[in-house]
XYZ file of C-alpha atoms in Angstrom:
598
model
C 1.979 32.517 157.103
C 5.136 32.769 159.924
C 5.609 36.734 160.398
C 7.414 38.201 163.439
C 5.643 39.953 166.272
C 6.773 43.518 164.867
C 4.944 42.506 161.609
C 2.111 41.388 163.060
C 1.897 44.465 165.169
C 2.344 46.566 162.577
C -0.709 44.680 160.652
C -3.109 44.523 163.109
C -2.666 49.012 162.922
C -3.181 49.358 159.684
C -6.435 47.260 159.480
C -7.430 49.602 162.233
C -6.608 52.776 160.629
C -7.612 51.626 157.340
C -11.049 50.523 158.811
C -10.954 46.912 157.266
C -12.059 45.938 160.415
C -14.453 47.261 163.059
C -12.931 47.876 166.232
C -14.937 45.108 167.736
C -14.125 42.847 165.076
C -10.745 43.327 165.169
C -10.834 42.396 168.594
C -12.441 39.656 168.413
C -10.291 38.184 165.438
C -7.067 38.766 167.337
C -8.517 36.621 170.327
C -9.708 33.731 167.758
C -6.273 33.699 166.433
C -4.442 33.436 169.833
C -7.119 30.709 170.765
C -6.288 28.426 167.367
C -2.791 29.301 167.559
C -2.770 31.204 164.233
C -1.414 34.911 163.104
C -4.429 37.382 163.106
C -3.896 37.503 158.654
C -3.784 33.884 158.134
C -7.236 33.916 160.416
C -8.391 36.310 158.324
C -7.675 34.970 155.053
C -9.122 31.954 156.129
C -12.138 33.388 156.868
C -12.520 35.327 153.048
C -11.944 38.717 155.342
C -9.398 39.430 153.414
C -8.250 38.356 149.937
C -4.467 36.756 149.689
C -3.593 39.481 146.786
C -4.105 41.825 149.947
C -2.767 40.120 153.058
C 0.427 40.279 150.485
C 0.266 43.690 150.361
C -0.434 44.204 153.831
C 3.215 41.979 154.856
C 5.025 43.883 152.221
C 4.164 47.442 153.730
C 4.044 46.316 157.019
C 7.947 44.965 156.348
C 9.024 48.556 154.172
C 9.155 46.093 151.213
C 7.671 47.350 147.436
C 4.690 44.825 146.172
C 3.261 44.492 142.758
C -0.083 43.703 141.675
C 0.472 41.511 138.658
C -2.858 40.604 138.260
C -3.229 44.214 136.891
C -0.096 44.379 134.461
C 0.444 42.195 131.377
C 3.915 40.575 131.466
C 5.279 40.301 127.519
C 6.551 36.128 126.751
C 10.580 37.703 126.260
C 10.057 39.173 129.496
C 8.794 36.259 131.131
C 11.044 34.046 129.805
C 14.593 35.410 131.499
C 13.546 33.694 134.429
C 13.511 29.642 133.464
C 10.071 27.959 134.408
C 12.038 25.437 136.900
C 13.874 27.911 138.091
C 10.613 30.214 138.337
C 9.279 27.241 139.895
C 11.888 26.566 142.418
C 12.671 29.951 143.653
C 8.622 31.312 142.921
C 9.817 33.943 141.041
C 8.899 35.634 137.628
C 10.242 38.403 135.934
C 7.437 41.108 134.875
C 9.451 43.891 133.431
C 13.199 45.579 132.733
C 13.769 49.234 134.459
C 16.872 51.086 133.913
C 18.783 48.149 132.934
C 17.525 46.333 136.187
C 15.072 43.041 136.185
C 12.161 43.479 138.255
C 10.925 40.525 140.067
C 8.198 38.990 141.565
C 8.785 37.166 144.790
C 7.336 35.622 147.938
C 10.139 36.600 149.638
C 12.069 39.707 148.348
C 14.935 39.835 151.259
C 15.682 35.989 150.395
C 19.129 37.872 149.330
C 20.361 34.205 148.067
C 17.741 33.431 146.128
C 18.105 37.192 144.424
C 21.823 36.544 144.460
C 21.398 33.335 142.114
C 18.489 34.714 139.763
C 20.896 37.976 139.582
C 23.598 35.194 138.060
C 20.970 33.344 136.154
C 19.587 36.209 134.253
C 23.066 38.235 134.085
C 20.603 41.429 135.677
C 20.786 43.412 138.721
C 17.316 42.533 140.678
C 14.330 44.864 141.908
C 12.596 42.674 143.912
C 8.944 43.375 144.882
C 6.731 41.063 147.066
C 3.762 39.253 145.513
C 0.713 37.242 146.130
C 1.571 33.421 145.556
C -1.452 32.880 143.739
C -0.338 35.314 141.120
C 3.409 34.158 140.908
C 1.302 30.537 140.181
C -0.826 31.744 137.545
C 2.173 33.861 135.451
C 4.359 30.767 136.057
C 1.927 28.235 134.944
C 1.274 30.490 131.693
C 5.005 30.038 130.498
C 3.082 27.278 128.135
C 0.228 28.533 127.249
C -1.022 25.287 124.729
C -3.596 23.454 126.696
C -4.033 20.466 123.859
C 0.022 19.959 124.252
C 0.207 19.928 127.177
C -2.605 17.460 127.733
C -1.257 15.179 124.556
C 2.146 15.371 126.680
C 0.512 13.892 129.322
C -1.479 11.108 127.424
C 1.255 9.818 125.845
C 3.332 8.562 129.181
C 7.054 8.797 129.564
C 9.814 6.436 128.676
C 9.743 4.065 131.392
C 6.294 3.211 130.482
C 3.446 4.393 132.465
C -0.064 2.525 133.229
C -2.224 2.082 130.344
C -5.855 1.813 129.911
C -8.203 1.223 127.280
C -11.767 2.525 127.126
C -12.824 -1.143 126.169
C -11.125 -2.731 129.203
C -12.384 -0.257 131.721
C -15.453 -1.332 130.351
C -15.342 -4.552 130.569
C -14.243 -4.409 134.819
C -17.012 -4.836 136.706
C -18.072 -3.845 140.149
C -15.642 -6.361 141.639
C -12.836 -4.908 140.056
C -13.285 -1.036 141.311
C -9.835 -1.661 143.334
C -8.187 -2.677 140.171
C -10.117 0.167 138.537
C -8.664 2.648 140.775
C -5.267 1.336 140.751
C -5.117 1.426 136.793
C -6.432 5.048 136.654
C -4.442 6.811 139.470
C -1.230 5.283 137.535
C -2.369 6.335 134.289
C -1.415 9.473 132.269
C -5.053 10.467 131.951
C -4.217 11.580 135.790
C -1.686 14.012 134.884
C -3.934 15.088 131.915
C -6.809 15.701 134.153
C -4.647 17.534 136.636
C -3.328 19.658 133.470
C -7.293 20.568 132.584
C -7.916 21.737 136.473
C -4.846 23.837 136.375
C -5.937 25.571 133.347
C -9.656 26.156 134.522
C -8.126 27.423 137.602
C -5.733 29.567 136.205
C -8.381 30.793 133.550
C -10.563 31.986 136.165
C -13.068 29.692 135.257
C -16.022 28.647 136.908
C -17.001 25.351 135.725
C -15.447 22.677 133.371
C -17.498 20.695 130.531
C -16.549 17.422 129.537
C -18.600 16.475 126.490
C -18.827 13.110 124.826
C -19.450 13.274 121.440
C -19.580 10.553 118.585
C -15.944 10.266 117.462
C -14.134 13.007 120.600
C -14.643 14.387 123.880
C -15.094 18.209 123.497
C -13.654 20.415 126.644
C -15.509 23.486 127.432
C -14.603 26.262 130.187
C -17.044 28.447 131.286
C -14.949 32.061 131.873
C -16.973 35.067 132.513
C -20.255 33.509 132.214
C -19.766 32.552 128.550
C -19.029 28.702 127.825
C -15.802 28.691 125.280
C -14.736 25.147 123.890
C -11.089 24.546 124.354
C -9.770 21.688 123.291
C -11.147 18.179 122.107
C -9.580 14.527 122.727
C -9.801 11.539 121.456
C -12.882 9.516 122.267
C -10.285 6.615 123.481
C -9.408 8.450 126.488
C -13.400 8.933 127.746
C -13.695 5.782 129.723
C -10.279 6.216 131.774
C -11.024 10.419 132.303
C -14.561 9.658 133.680
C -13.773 6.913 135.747
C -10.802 9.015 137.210
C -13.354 11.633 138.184
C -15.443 9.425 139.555
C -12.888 8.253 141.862
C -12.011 11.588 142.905
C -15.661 12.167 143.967
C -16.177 9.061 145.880
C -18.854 8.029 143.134
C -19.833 4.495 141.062
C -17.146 3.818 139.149
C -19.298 1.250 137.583
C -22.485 3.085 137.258
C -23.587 4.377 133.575
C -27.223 4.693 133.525
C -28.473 7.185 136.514
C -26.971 10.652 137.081
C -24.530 10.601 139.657
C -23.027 13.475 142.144
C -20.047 14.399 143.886
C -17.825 16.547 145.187
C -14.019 16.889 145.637
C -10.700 18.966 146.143
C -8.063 20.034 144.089
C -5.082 21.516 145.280
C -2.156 23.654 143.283
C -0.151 26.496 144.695
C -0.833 26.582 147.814
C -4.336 27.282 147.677
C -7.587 24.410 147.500
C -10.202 24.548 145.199
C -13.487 23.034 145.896
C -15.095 20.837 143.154
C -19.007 20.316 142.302
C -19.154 17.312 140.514
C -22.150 16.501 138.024
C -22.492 13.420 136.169
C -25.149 12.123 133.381
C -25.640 9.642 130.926
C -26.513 11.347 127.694
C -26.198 9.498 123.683
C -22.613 9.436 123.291
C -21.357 8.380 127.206
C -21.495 10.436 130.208
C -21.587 14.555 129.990
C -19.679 15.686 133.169
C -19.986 19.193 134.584
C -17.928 20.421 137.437
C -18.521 23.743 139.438
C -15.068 25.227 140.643
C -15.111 27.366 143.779
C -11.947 28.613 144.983
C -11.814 29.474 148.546
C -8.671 32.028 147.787
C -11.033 34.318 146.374
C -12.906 34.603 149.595
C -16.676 36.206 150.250
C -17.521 39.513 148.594
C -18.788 42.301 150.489
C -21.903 44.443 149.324
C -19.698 47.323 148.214
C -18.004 44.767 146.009
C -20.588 43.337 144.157
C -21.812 46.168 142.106
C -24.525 47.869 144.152
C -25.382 51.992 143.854
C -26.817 54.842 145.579
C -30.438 53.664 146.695
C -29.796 50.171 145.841
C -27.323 50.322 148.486
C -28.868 52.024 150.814
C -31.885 50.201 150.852
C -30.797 46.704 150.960
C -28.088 48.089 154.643
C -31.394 49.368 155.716
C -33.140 46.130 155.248
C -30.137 43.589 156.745
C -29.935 45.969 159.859
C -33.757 45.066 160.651
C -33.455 42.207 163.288
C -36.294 40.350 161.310
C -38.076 40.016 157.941
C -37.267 38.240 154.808
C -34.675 39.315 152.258
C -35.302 37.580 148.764
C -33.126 37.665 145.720
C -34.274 36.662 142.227
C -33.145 36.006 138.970
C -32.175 32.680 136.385
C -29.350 30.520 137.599
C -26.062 31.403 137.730
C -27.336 34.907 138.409
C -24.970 35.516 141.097
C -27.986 35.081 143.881
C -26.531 32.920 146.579
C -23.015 35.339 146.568
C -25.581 38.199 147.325
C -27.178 36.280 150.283
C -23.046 35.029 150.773
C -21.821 38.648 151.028
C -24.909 40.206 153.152
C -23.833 36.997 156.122
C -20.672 38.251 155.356
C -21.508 42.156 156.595
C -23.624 40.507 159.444
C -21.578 37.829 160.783
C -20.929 38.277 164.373
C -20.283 36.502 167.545
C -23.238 38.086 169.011
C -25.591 36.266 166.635
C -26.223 32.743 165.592
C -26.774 32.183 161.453
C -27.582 28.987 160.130
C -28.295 28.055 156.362
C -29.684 25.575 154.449
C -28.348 25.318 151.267
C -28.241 22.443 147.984
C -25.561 22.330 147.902
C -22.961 23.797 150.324
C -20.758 26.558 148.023
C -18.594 28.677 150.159
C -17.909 26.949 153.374
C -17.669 29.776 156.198
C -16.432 30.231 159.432
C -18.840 31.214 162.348
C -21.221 30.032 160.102
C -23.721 26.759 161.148
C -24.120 25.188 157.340
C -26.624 22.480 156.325
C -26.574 20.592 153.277
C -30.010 19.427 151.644
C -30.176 15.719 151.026
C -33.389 14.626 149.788
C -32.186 10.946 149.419
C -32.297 10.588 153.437
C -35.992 12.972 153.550
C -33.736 16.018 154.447
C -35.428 18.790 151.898
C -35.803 22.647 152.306
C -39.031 22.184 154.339
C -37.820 19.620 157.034
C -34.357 21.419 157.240
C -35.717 24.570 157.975
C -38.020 23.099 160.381
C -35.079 21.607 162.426
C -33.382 25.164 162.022
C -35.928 26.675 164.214
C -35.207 24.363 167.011
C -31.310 25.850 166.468
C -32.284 28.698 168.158
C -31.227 30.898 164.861
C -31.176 34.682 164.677
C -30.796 34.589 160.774
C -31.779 31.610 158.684
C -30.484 31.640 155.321
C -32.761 29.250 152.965
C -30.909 28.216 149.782
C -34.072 28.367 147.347
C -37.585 28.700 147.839
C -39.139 25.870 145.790
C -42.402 25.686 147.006
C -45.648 25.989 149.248
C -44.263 24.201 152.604
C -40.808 26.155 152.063
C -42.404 29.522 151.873
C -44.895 29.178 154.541
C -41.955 27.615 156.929
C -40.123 30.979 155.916
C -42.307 33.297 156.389
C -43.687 31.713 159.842
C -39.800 32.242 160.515
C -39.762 35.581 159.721
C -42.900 36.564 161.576
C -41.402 34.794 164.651
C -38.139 37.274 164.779
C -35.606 35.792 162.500
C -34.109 37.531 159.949
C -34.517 34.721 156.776
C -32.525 35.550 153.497
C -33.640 33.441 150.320
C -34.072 33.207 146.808
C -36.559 32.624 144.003
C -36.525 31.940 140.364
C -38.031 34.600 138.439
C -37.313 37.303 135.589
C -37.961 40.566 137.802
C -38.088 41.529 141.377
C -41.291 42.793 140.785
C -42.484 38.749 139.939
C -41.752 37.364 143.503
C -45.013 39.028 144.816
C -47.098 37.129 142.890
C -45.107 33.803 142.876
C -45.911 34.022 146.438
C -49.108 34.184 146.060
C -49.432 31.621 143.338
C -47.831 29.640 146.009
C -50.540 29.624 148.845
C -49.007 32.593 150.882
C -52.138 35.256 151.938
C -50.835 38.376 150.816
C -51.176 40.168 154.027
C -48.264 37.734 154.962
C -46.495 38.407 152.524
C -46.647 42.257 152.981
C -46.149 42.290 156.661
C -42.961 39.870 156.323
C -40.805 41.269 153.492
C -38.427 43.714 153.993
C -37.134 44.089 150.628
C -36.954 42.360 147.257
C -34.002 42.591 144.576
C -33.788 41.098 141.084
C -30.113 40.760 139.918
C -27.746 39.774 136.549
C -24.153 39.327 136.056
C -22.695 41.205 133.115
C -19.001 40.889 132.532
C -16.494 43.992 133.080
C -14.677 46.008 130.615
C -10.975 45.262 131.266
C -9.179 48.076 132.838
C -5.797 47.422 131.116
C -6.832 47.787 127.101
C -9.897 50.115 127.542
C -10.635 52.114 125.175
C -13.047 55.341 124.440
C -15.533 54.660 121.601
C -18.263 57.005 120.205
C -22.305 55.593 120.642
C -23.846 54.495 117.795
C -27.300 56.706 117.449
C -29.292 53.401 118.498
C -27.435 52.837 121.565
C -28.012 56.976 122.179
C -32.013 56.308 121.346
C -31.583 53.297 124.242
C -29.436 55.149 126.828
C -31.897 58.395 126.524
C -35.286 56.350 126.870
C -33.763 54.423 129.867
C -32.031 56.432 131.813
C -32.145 60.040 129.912
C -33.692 61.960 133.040
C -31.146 60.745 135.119
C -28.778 62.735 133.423
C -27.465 66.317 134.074
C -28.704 68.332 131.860
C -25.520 70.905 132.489
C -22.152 70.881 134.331
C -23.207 72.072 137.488
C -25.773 69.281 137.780
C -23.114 66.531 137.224
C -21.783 66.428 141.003
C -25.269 66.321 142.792
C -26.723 63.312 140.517
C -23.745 61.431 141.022
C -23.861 61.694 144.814
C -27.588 60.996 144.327
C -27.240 58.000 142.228
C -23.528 56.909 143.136
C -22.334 56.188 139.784
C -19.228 57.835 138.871
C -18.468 59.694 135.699
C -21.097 60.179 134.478
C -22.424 62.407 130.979
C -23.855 65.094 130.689
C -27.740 64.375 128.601
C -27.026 64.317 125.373
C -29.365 64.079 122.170
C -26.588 62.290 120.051
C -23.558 61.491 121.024
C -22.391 59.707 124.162
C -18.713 58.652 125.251
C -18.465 54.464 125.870
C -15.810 52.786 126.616
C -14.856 48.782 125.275
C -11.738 46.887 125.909
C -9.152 45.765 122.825
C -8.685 42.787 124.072
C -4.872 41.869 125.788
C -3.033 39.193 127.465
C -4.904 40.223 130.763
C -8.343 39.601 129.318
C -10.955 37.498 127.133
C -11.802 39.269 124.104
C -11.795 42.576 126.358
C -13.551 41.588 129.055
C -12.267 40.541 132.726
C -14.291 39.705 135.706
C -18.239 40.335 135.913
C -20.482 42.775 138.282
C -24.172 42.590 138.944
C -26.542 44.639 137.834
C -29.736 45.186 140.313
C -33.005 46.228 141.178
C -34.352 46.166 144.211
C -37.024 47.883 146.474
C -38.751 47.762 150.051
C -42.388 46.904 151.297
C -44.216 50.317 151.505
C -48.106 51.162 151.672
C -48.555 51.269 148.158
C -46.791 47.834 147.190
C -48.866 46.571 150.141
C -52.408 47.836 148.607
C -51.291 46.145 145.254
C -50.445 43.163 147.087
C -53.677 42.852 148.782
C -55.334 43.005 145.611
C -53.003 40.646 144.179
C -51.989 42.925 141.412
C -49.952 42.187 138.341
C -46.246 41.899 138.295
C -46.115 45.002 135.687
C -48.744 46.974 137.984
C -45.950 46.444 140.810
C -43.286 46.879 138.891
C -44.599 50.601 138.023
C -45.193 51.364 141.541
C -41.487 50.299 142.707
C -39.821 52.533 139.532
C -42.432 55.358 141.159
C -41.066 55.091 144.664
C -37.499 54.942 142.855
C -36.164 52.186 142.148
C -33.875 51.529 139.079
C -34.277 48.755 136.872
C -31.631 46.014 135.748
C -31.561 47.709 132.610
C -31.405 51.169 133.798
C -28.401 50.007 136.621
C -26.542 48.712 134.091
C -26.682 51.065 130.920
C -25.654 53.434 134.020
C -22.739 51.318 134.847
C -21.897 51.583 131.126
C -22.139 54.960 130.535
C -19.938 55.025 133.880
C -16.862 52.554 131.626
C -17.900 49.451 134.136
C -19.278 47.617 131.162
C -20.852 47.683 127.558
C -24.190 48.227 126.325
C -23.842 44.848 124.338
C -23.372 43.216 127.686
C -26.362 45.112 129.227
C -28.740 43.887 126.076
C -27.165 40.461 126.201
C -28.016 39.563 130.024
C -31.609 41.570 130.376
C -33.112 40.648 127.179
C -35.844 38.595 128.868
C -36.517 40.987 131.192
């Protein structure tokens, strides 16, 4: 990102007087960026302080120049259309709307006055330019077709001069000697360009992994989007040898291994921006079932405020990262969001006053300032022996990716009790459960309660889409559920309404209500998935006190500690998120969905 010195100037005072960052930090970022010859908002970005969509917006009113969010508007196909996707392509323009007889257009560069010039002739409009995020202009461009199986077929059929071809049955039949050939036949081949074709959709979909499923006559594609798995297209089982073999390529894997699970990692680039892949592949009846994990560094690292946590939640987890020592463990199934809760708290600790190292299987976000360490049990590196070499790192925090079992938690807790601050999680339904998985574990409980600062069990639920929510009336069951759960929580008059949302720190909130209640559900548009876009977490969480301790020591029941913590005040998952519903965040459906184990 080239910007003048004015610009930059102008930048670096409004993340001061918008508070984005501490004055200290602010500091500190301008000298890194003189030192690696960079301007202070491409540091930044780079370092997930800020998101792209907002360093945009930061340019465009440091310059006097309007910017539009198009991630938040839905932009009709006619619309879309008076721009020309090469010429959309060429110039990185789309057109999101008609004004007053003017065409307003997205652009990386709205004083280009050529380029505005020549889209003015193309489109026979006068032009309102606004500046936008090129990740946006990418995903509105790439959505000109929006027929994944075409596009796909497109690309397996090869163009007129006669591409590479390759048959599953003579990809089998190349053995180890041949992986050169191998490769050489696959990059060439138009299951490339298909494969690329699949990425750019997951990307642009927002989703986070990709399913490729052998089955007995096709090869099923599945996205996962949201949390929920949706199938997308199928292809013929012809093309499965060539499109795993091309993975495997891209991940540095055995081309010519079928019978052991296999995995990798890779990159994918497109517009401007790399994603990070998480290759996993294993044999299974029909072939080889690949899954791959997409994590796109564009997005950057959340923040706490970000993520979804309230009022006492909130407060008690800042109290517990500002203590220079004692262990901070997150629980819940996988894909819970856990390690982007343990991501975001580095994130609000990071400093060049401090030294944090992690151990993680395997390495998700990559971050800067940050010491990283991947587990590889292959070579005898594991949780236990990694953490033991951390120690010798001289570490203030230690982040531990999971702890598995006896030598792990001892190893952490030693750590803790020594004066590091360790962050780690556990698999179990309830916060309440990691006490006693502790101490099924080997750890003596009066470890246990003189090490833990706090303990939070977390879901993901997806969000109601701000564009096509609506208002919808409570059935009387989900009335019966939201009064049970969360009923005394309530106002009970007008006046009330303002102190229990400061208390809590939900907004908009009702007032109690024997039978009706106001919820809110999204139609479903072009901006969303069946009305849904983007996910929050929903948490509970509380902090070592006297009583938890006495339970511990007489290694109480996770429901007996679970009654204490809702008596000292914590929330539950359920009771967090039927608030967050009742405050239009998300649905009581999505609320039942995620907690019903719980």
């Amino acid at each position: 990102m080239i910007l003048s010195t004015a610009i930059e100037h102008k930048i670096e005072q409004i993340i001061a007087q918008q508070g984005i960052l501490a004055p200290q930090q602010l500091e500190q970022a301008k000298i890194d960026a003189l030192q690696q010859s960079k301007s202070l908002l491409q540091l930044l970005v780079e370092r997930g302080t800020i998101k792209e969509d907002d360093a945009t917006k930061l340019v465009a009113m440091s310059s006097n120049l309007p910017f539009v969010d198009l991630s938040s508007i839905t932009i009709p196909k006619d619309i879309l259309a008076l721009i020309p996707r090469d010429v959309a392509e060429s110039f990185s323009s789309v057109a999101f709307g008609v004004v007053d007889g003017k065409l307003n257009v997205a652009t990386l560069d709205p004083q280009n006055l050529q380029a505005i010039d020549f889209l003015s002739r193309k489109t026979s409009y006068p032009i309102n330019a606004y500046m936008a995020s090129k990740t946006q202009i990418d995903r509105w461009i790439h959505s000109y077709s929006s027929n994944l199986s075409e596009e796909v077929g497109e690309a397996l059929v090869g163009d007129e001069q006669g591409d590479t071809q390759v048959t599953a049955d003579e990809l089998k039949n190349l053995g180890k000697a041949d992986s050169k050939k191998i490769e050489t036949i696959v990059q060439d081949a138009p299951i490339t360009r298909a494969l690329n074709t699949i990425f750019e959709y997951a990307i642009n979909s927002l989703a986070s992994d990709i399913h490729i499923e052998p089955r007995e006559k096709s090869v099923n594609i599945r996205f996962r989007i949201d949390g929920i798995l949706q199938e997308v297209m199928s292809l013929p089982k012809t093309t499965e040898a060539a499109l795993v073999s091309r993975i495997k390529i891209l991940s540095n894997l055995k081309i010519d291994e079928h019978r052991i699970p296999q995995d990798g990692q890779s990159q994918y680039h497109t517009g401007g921006k790399t994603v990070d892949m998480r290759i996993a592949i294993a044999p299974i009846t029909y072939g080889e079932q690949i899954v791959i994990r997409l994590l796109d560094k564009s997005e950057g690292i959340f923040d706490i405020d970000s993520l979804g946590f309230k009022g006492r939640s909130a407060k008690v987890l800042r109290k517990a990262i500002s203590r220079p020592h004692g262990m901070i463990l997150s629980t819940g199934p996988t894909g819970s969001g856990k390690s982007t809760t343990l991501y975001a708290i580095i994130q609000t600790i990071k400093s060049g006053k401090i030294n944090i190292v992690t151990l993680e299987d395997p390495v998700e976000y990559k971050m800067d300032g940050i010491n990283q360490m991947q587990v590889n049990n292959a070579i005898g590196l594991t949780f236990a022996n990694g953490l033991r070499s951390i120690l010798r790192q001289d570490p203030n925090v230690i982040m531990v990716g999971e702890i598995r079992d006896h030598e792990t938690a001892d190893l952490a807790v030693q750590s803790s009790l020594t004066g590091h601050l360790v962050l780690s999680t556990l698999h179990t339904n309830a916060a309440a459960g990691v006490l006693p998985r502790l101490l099924d574990m080997g750890i003596e409980p009066f470890l246990i309660a003189s090490t833990i600062n706090v303990v939070m069990g977390q879901r993901l639920v997806r969000k109601v889409c701000e564009k096509c929510r609506q208002p919808m009336q409570a059935t009387q069951a989900a009335v019966d559920m939201i009064n049970k759960l969360v009923g005394d929580f309530l106002a009970k008059d007008q006046q009330q309404t303002k102190v229990i949302e400061e208390a809590l720190g939900y907004q908009g909130l009702p007032i109690y209500s024997q039978n009706a209640y106001t919820l809110y559900k999204g139609e479903g548009c072009g901006n969303c998935d069946e009305g849904y876009k983007g996910r929050i977490g929903i948490y509970e969480i509380f902090e070592m006190n006297k009583d938890i301790e006495q339970l511990l020591l007489k290694e109480a029941t996770t429901s007996t500690i679970q009654a204490q913590a809702q008596r000292d005040g914590m929330l539950t998952m359920q009771q967090d998120g039927i608030l967050k519903a009742l405050s239009g965040v998300t649905t009581i459906e999505e609320v039942s969905r995620v907690s019903a184990d719980i």
